[in-house]
PDB file of C-alpha atoms in Angstrom:
ATOM      1  CA  MET A 163      22.250  -4.207 -16.336  1.00 49.00           C
ATOM      2  CA  SER A 164      19.279  -3.210 -14.210  1.00 57.00           C
ATOM      3  CA  ARG A 165      20.356  -2.139 -10.749  1.00 80.00           C
ATOM      4  CA  ILE A 166      17.115  -3.369  -9.218  1.00 83.00           C
ATOM      5  CA  GLY A 167      16.606  -6.472 -11.379  1.00 83.00           C
ATOM      6  CA  LYS A 168      20.041  -7.977 -10.770  1.00 86.00           C
ATOM      7  CA  LEU A 169      19.554  -8.068  -6.992  1.00 89.00           C
ATOM      8  CA  PRO A 170      18.287 -11.440  -5.762  1.00 90.00           C
ATOM      9  CA  VAL A 171      15.228 -11.567  -3.495  1.00 91.00           C
ATOM     10  CA  SER A 172      16.135 -13.423  -0.303  1.00 92.00           C
ATOM     11  CA  LEU A 173      13.446 -15.482   1.397  1.00 92.00           C
ATOM     12  CA  PRO A 174      12.999 -15.107   5.172  1.00 91.00           C
ATOM     13  CA  THR A 175      12.160 -18.114   7.328  1.00 91.00           C
ATOM     14  CA  GLY A 176       8.540 -19.208   7.059  1.00 90.00           C
ATOM     15  CA  VAL A 177       8.149 -18.058   3.442  1.00 92.00           C
ATOM     16  CA  SER A 178       7.917 -20.592   0.624  1.00 92.00           C
ATOM     17  CA  VAL A 179       7.960 -19.932  -3.127  1.00 92.00           C
ATOM     18  CA  GLU A 180       6.575 -22.107  -5.898  1.00 90.00           C
ATOM     19  CA  LEU A 181       7.025 -21.554  -9.644  1.00 89.00           C
ATOM     20  CA  LEU A 182       3.876 -22.755 -11.419  1.00 90.00           C
ATOM     21  CA  ASP A 183       3.121 -23.358 -15.101  1.00 89.00           C
ATOM     22  CA  GLY A 184       2.823 -20.261 -17.258  1.00 88.00           C
ATOM     23  CA  ASN A 185       5.610 -18.450 -15.349  1.00 88.00           C
ATOM     24  CA  VAL A 186       3.380 -17.775 -12.314  1.00 92.00           C
ATOM     25  CA  LEU A 187       5.152 -17.262  -8.995  1.00 92.00           C
ATOM     26  CA  LYS A 188       3.241 -18.224  -5.822  1.00 94.00           C
ATOM     27  CA  VAL A 189       4.510 -16.936  -2.464  1.00 94.00           C
ATOM     28  CA  LYS A 190       3.172 -18.285   0.869  1.00 94.00           C
ATOM     29  CA  GLY A 191       3.918 -16.919   4.299  1.00 92.00           C
ATOM     30  CA  PRO A 192       2.492 -16.480   7.784  1.00 93.00           C
ATOM     31  CA  HIS A 193       0.301 -13.528   6.707  1.00 91.00           C
ATOM     32  CA  GLY A 194      -1.185 -15.004   3.523  1.00 90.00           C
ATOM     33  CA  GLU A 195      -0.359 -16.072   0.016  1.00 91.00           C
ATOM     34  CA  MET A 196      -0.027 -14.163  -3.252  1.00 93.00           C
ATOM     35  CA  CYS A 197       0.454 -14.994  -6.932  1.00 93.00           C
ATOM     36  CA  GLN A 198       2.117 -12.972  -9.689  1.00 93.00           C
ATOM     37  CA  LYS A 199       2.203 -13.799 -13.390  1.00 94.00           C
ATOM     38  CA  ILE A 200       5.609 -12.939 -14.782  1.00 93.00           C
ATOM     39  CA  ASP A 201       6.282 -12.138 -18.434  1.00 91.00           C
ATOM     40  CA  PRO A 202       7.500 -15.236 -20.314  1.00 91.00           C
ATOM     41  CA  ASP A 203      10.648 -13.395 -21.487  1.00 91.00           C
ATOM     42  CA  ILE A 204      11.927 -12.973 -17.921  1.00 91.00           C
ATOM     43  CA  LYS A 205      13.611 -16.123 -16.558  1.00 92.00           C
ATOM     44  CA  VAL A 206      12.938 -16.824 -12.870  1.00 91.00           C
ATOM     45  CA  THR A 207      15.030 -19.235 -10.807  1.00 91.00           C
ATOM     46  CA  VAL A 208      14.533 -20.237  -7.167  1.00 90.00           C
ATOM     47  CA  GLU A 209      17.577 -21.683  -5.415  1.00 88.00           C
ATOM     48  CA  ASP A 210      19.288 -21.425  -2.007  1.00 88.00           C
ATOM     49  CA  ASN A 211      16.440 -19.360  -0.473  1.00 90.00           C
ATOM     50  CA  GLN A 212      16.857 -16.736  -3.182  1.00 92.00           C
ATOM     51  CA  ILE A 213      14.815 -15.751  -6.222  1.00 92.00           C
ATOM     52  CA  LYS A 214      16.823 -14.522  -9.211  1.00 92.00           C
ATOM     53  CA  PHE A 215      15.613 -12.802 -12.373  1.00 91.00           C
ATOM     54  CA  GLU A 216      17.339 -12.779 -15.767  1.00 92.00           C
ATOM     55  CA  ARG A 217      16.412 -11.034 -18.998  1.00 91.00           C
ATOM     56  CA  PRO A 218      17.203 -12.283 -22.502  1.00 91.00           C
ATOM     57  CA  THR A 219      18.359  -9.013 -24.132  1.00 91.00           C
ATOM     58  CA  ASP A 220      19.090  -5.374 -23.364  1.00 89.00           C
ATOM     59  CA  GLN A 221      16.018  -4.067 -25.187  1.00 91.00           C
ATOM     60  CA  PRO A 222      14.267  -1.258 -23.277  1.00 90.00           C
ATOM     61  CA  ARG A 223      11.175  -3.461 -22.838  1.00 91.00           C
ATOM     62  CA  HIS A 224      13.182  -6.287 -21.255  1.00 91.00           C
ATOM     63  CA  ARG A 225      15.185  -3.885 -19.097  1.00 89.00           C
ATOM     64  CA  SER A 226      12.052  -2.272 -17.683  1.00 89.00           C
ATOM     65  CA  MET A 227      10.313  -5.586 -16.982  1.00 91.00           C
ATOM     66  CA  HIS A 228      13.446  -6.971 -15.320  1.00 91.00           C
ATOM     67  CA  GLY A 229      13.330  -4.419 -12.498  1.00 90.00           C
ATOM     68  CA  LEU A 230       9.522  -4.307 -12.378  1.00 92.00           C
ATOM     69  CA  TYR A 231       9.004  -8.017 -11.693  1.00 93.00           C
ATOM     70  CA  ARG A 232      11.846  -8.142  -9.195  1.00 92.00           C
ATOM     71  CA  ALA A 233      10.250  -5.254  -7.255  1.00 94.00           C
ATOM     72  CA  LEU A 234       6.774  -6.826  -7.387  1.00 94.00           C
ATOM     73  CA  VAL A 235       8.047 -10.181  -6.103  1.00 94.00           C
ATOM     74  CA  HIS A 236      10.100  -8.476  -3.373  1.00 94.00           C
ATOM     75  CA  ASN A 237       6.942  -6.653  -2.205  1.00 94.00           C
ATOM     76  CA  MET A 238       5.083  -9.977  -2.182  1.00 94.00           C
ATOM     77  CA  VAL A 239       7.776 -11.616  -0.025  1.00 94.00           C
ATOM     78  CA  VAL A 240       7.860  -8.699   2.428  1.00 94.00           C
ATOM     79  CA  GLY A 241       4.054  -8.582   2.547  1.00 94.00           C
ATOM     80  CA  VAL A 242       3.486 -12.247   3.383  1.00 94.00           C
ATOM     81  CA  SER A 243       6.264 -12.239   5.982  1.00 93.00           C
ATOM     82  CA  GLU A 244       5.757  -8.863   7.741  1.00 92.00           C
ATOM     83  CA  GLN A 245       2.621  -7.157   6.305  1.00 93.00           C
ATOM     84  CA  PHE A 246       2.446  -3.560   5.136  1.00 95.00           C
ATOM     85  CA  THR A 247       0.889  -0.902   7.366  1.00 96.00           C
ATOM     86  CA  THR A 248      -0.418   2.587   6.710  1.00 96.00           C
ATOM     87  CA  THR A 249      -1.826   4.999   9.292  1.00 96.00           C
ATOM     88  CA  GLN A 250      -4.247   7.814   8.539  1.00 96.00           C
ATOM     89  CA  GLU A 251      -5.335  10.646  10.807  1.00 94.00           C
ATOM     90  CA  LEU A 252      -8.764  12.328  10.812  1.00 94.00           C
ATOM     91  CA  VAL A 253      -8.276  16.036  11.524  1.00 92.00           C
ATOM     92  CA  GLY A 254     -11.433  18.012  12.250  1.00 89.00           C
ATOM     93  CA  VAL A 255     -14.064  18.588  14.911  1.00 90.00           C
ATOM     94  CA  GLY A 256     -16.373  15.569  15.126  1.00 89.00           C
ATOM     95  CA  TYR A 257     -14.480  13.539  12.499  1.00 92.00           C
ATOM     96  CA  ARG A 258     -14.469   9.874  13.509  1.00 92.00           C
ATOM     97  CA  VAL A 259     -14.338   6.359  12.135  1.00 94.00           C
ATOM     98  CA  ALA A 260     -15.857   3.131  13.437  1.00 94.00           C
ATOM     99  CA  VAL A 261     -14.708  -0.362  12.452  1.00 94.00           C
ATOM    100  CA  ASN A 262     -17.236  -3.212  12.401  1.00 94.00           C
ATOM    101  CA  GLY A 263     -15.449  -6.213  10.880  1.00 92.00           C
ATOM    102  CA  GLN A 264     -14.731  -5.258   7.261  1.00 93.00           C
ATOM    103  CA  LEU A 265     -17.139  -2.284   7.281  1.00 95.00           C
ATOM    104  CA  LEU A 266     -15.797   1.196   8.008  1.00 95.00           C
ATOM    105  CA  THR A 267     -18.224   3.993   8.925  1.00 95.00           C
ATOM    106  CA  PHE A 268     -16.923   7.562   8.648  1.00 94.00           C
ATOM    107  CA  SER A 269     -18.426  10.706  10.141  1.00 93.00           C
ATOM    108  CA  LEU A 270     -16.684  13.538   8.272  1.00 93.00           C
ATOM    109  CA  GLY A 271     -18.906  16.577   8.668  1.00 90.00           C
ATOM    110  CA  TYR A 272     -21.288  15.729   5.838  1.00 91.00           C
ATOM    111  CA  SER A 273     -25.050  15.381   6.334  1.00 94.00           C
ATOM    112  CA  HIS A 274     -24.632  11.609   6.044  1.00 95.00           C
ATOM    113  CA  GLU A 275     -22.201   8.926   7.150  1.00 95.00           C
ATOM    114  CA  ILE A 276     -19.900   7.297   4.599  1.00 95.00           C
ATOM    115  CA  GLN A 277     -19.545   3.518   4.658  1.00 96.00           C
ATOM    116  CA  LEU A 278     -16.768   1.530   2.988  1.00 95.00           C
ATOM    117  CA  LEU A 279     -16.542  -2.256   2.737  1.00 96.00           C
ATOM    118  CA  LEU A 280     -12.887  -3.306   2.870  1.00 96.00           C
ATOM    119  CA  PRO A 281     -11.501  -6.151   0.733  1.00 94.00           C
ATOM    120  CA  GLU A 282     -10.832  -9.400   2.604  1.00 93.00           C
ATOM    121  CA  GLU A 283      -7.043  -8.916   2.367  1.00 92.00           C
ATOM    122  CA  VAL A 284      -7.142  -5.590   4.258  1.00 94.00           C
ATOM    123  CA  THR A 285      -7.725  -5.308   8.002  1.00 94.00           C
ATOM    124  CA  ALA A 286      -8.475  -2.097   9.883  1.00 95.00           C
ATOM    125  CA  GLU A 287      -8.247  -1.017  13.480  1.00 94.00           C
ATOM    126  CA  VAL A 288      -8.791   2.231  15.360  1.00 93.00           C
ATOM    127  CA  PRO A 289      -6.378   2.689  18.279  1.00 92.00           C
ATOM    128  CA  ASP A 290      -7.664   4.322  21.462  1.00 89.00           C
ATOM    129  CA  VAL A 291      -7.576   8.114  21.319  1.00 83.00           C
ATOM    130  CA  ARG A 292      -6.497  10.257  24.238  1.00 85.00           C
ATOM    131  CA  LYS A 293      -8.238  13.533  24.894  1.00 84.00           C
ATOM    132  CA  GLY A 294      -7.033  16.249  22.530  1.00 82.00           C
ATOM    133  CA  GLU A 295      -5.716  13.817  19.893  1.00 87.00           C
ATOM    134  CA  ASN A 296      -7.137  13.190  16.459  1.00 90.00           C
ATOM    135  CA  PRO A 297      -8.591   9.729  15.699  1.00 92.00           C
ATOM    136  CA  LYS A 298      -6.330   7.437  13.699  1.00 94.00           C
ATOM    137  CA  LEU A 299      -7.077   4.545  11.341  1.00 95.00           C
ATOM    138  CA  VAL A 300      -4.491   1.771  10.903  1.00 96.00           C
ATOM    139  CA  LEU A 301      -4.758  -0.404   7.770  1.00 96.00           C
ATOM    140  CA  LYS A 302      -2.760  -3.631   7.334  1.00 96.00           C
ATOM    141  CA  SER A 303      -2.396  -5.972   4.367  1.00 95.00           C
ATOM    142  CA  CYS A 304       0.090  -8.279   2.678  1.00 94.00           C
ATOM    143  CA  ASP A 305      -0.723  -6.677  -0.715  1.00 94.00           C
ATOM    144  CA  LYS A 306       1.077  -3.314  -0.926  1.00 95.00           C
ATOM    145  CA  GLN A 307      -0.718  -2.218  -4.086  1.00 95.00           C
ATOM    146  CA  LEU A 308      -4.206  -2.961  -2.722  1.00 95.00           C
ATOM    147  CA  LEU A 309      -3.368  -1.276   0.600  1.00 96.00           C
ATOM    148  CA  GLY A 310      -2.323   1.917  -1.167  1.00 95.00           C
ATOM    149  CA  GLN A 311      -5.431   1.871  -3.317  1.00 96.00           C
ATOM    150  CA  VAL A 312      -7.750   1.494  -0.296  1.00 96.00           C
ATOM    151  CA  ALA A 313      -5.876   4.209   1.623  1.00 96.00           C
ATOM    152  CA  ALA A 314      -6.182   6.607  -1.329  1.00 96.00           C
ATOM    153  CA  LYS A 315      -9.919   5.869  -1.581  1.00 96.00           C
ATOM    154  CA  ILE A 316     -10.383   6.662   2.118  1.00 96.00           C
ATOM    155  CA  ARG A 317      -8.377   9.872   1.767  1.00 95.00           C
ATOM    156  CA  SER A 318     -10.585  10.940  -1.170  1.00 95.00           C
ATOM    157  CA  PHE A 319     -13.646  11.086   1.124  1.00 95.00           C
ATOM    158  CA  ARG A 320     -12.317  14.315   2.682  1.00 93.00           C
ATOM    159  CA  LYS A 321      -8.951  15.534   1.380  1.00 93.00           C
ATOM    160  CA  PRO A 322      -7.047  17.894   3.679  1.00 93.00           C
ATOM    161  CA  GLU A 323      -7.820  21.515   2.900  1.00 91.00           C
ATOM    162  CA  PRO A 324      -4.936  24.020   2.802  1.00 91.00           C
ATOM    163  CA  TYR A 325      -6.217  26.653   5.280  1.00 91.00           C
ATOM    164  CA  LYS A 326      -6.922  24.744   8.509  1.00 90.00           C
ATOM    165  CA  GLY A 327      -5.639  21.301   7.476  1.00 88.00           C
ATOM    166  CA  LYS A 328      -8.981  19.601   8.143  1.00 92.00           C
ATOM    167  CA  GLY A 329      -9.539  16.253   6.432  1.00 94.00           C
ATOM    168  CA  ILE A 330      -8.035  12.768   6.236  1.00 94.00           C
ATOM    169  CA  LYS A 331      -4.252  12.739   5.952  1.00 94.00           C
ATOM    170  CA  PHE A 332      -1.476  10.183   6.250  1.00 95.00           C
ATOM    171  CA  VAL A 333       0.540  10.303   9.470  1.00 93.00           C
ATOM    172  CA  GLY A 334       3.805  12.049   8.708  1.00 89.00           C
ATOM    173  CA  GLU A 335       2.427  13.788   5.606  1.00 87.00           C
ATOM    174  CA  THR A 336       3.315  17.468   5.382  1.00 88.00           C
ATOM    175  CA  LEU A 337       0.534  19.650   4.059  1.00 87.00           C
ATOM    176  CA  ARG A 338       1.035  22.789   2.051  1.00 89.00           C
ATOM    177  CA  ARG A 339      -0.660  25.487   4.102  1.00 89.00           C
ATOM    178  CA  LYS A 340      -1.962  28.824   2.852  1.00 89.00           C
ATOM    179  CA  ALA A 341      -2.408  32.063   4.739  1.00 87.00           C
ATOM    180  CA  GLY A 342      -6.014  33.139   5.137  1.00 83.00           C
ATOM    181  CA  LYS A 343      -7.518  36.474   4.281  1.00 83.00           C
ATOM    182  CA  THR A 344      -6.207  39.529   6.095  1.00 78.00           C
ATOM    183  CA  ALA A 345      -8.327  42.519   7.076  1.00 66.00           C
ATOM    184  CA  ALA A 346      -8.026  45.486   4.753  1.00 63.00           C
ATOM    185  CA  ALA A 347      -6.042  48.309   6.332  1.00 60.00           C
ATOM    186  CA  LYS A 348      -7.830  51.695   6.355  1.00 59.00           C
TER     187      LYS A 348
END
């Protein structure tokens, strides 16, 4: 039995679930609504504020999908009730970001500014920076997968380099640092 798949997903207050035709699960909450099509082999039941998943056989395909769909639905429930958040830090002299609605404008040491239009489901904010601190970018969304994809795209604009650590990094991320060149001894 799948250790993940056999756990029921409990629904917090304010979250409603609807099982539509074609084995599509629709989750609504205070922060939005999401849909997920579930494989027809996996049986989904909603009762007593819990969502349960059952698989027909112990084939490897059914076992893997059992845990996968349970995890996806759990992320949907958490996302519409609490929202997912990721924070990135811009390390470098003159590195900054400006938020104008859904448009992000980055100044990352290139000869030009980089602009990124965020999807509607993702919101961004730049908290106030005290003197001597690096600017931070906070992204929020109910869709965990989309949030990670957008954060990875932003990080790809200027990945942290290993010598000084300049670039865009996640808060709490540990970077592998290298020692620089040393002067030749004569």
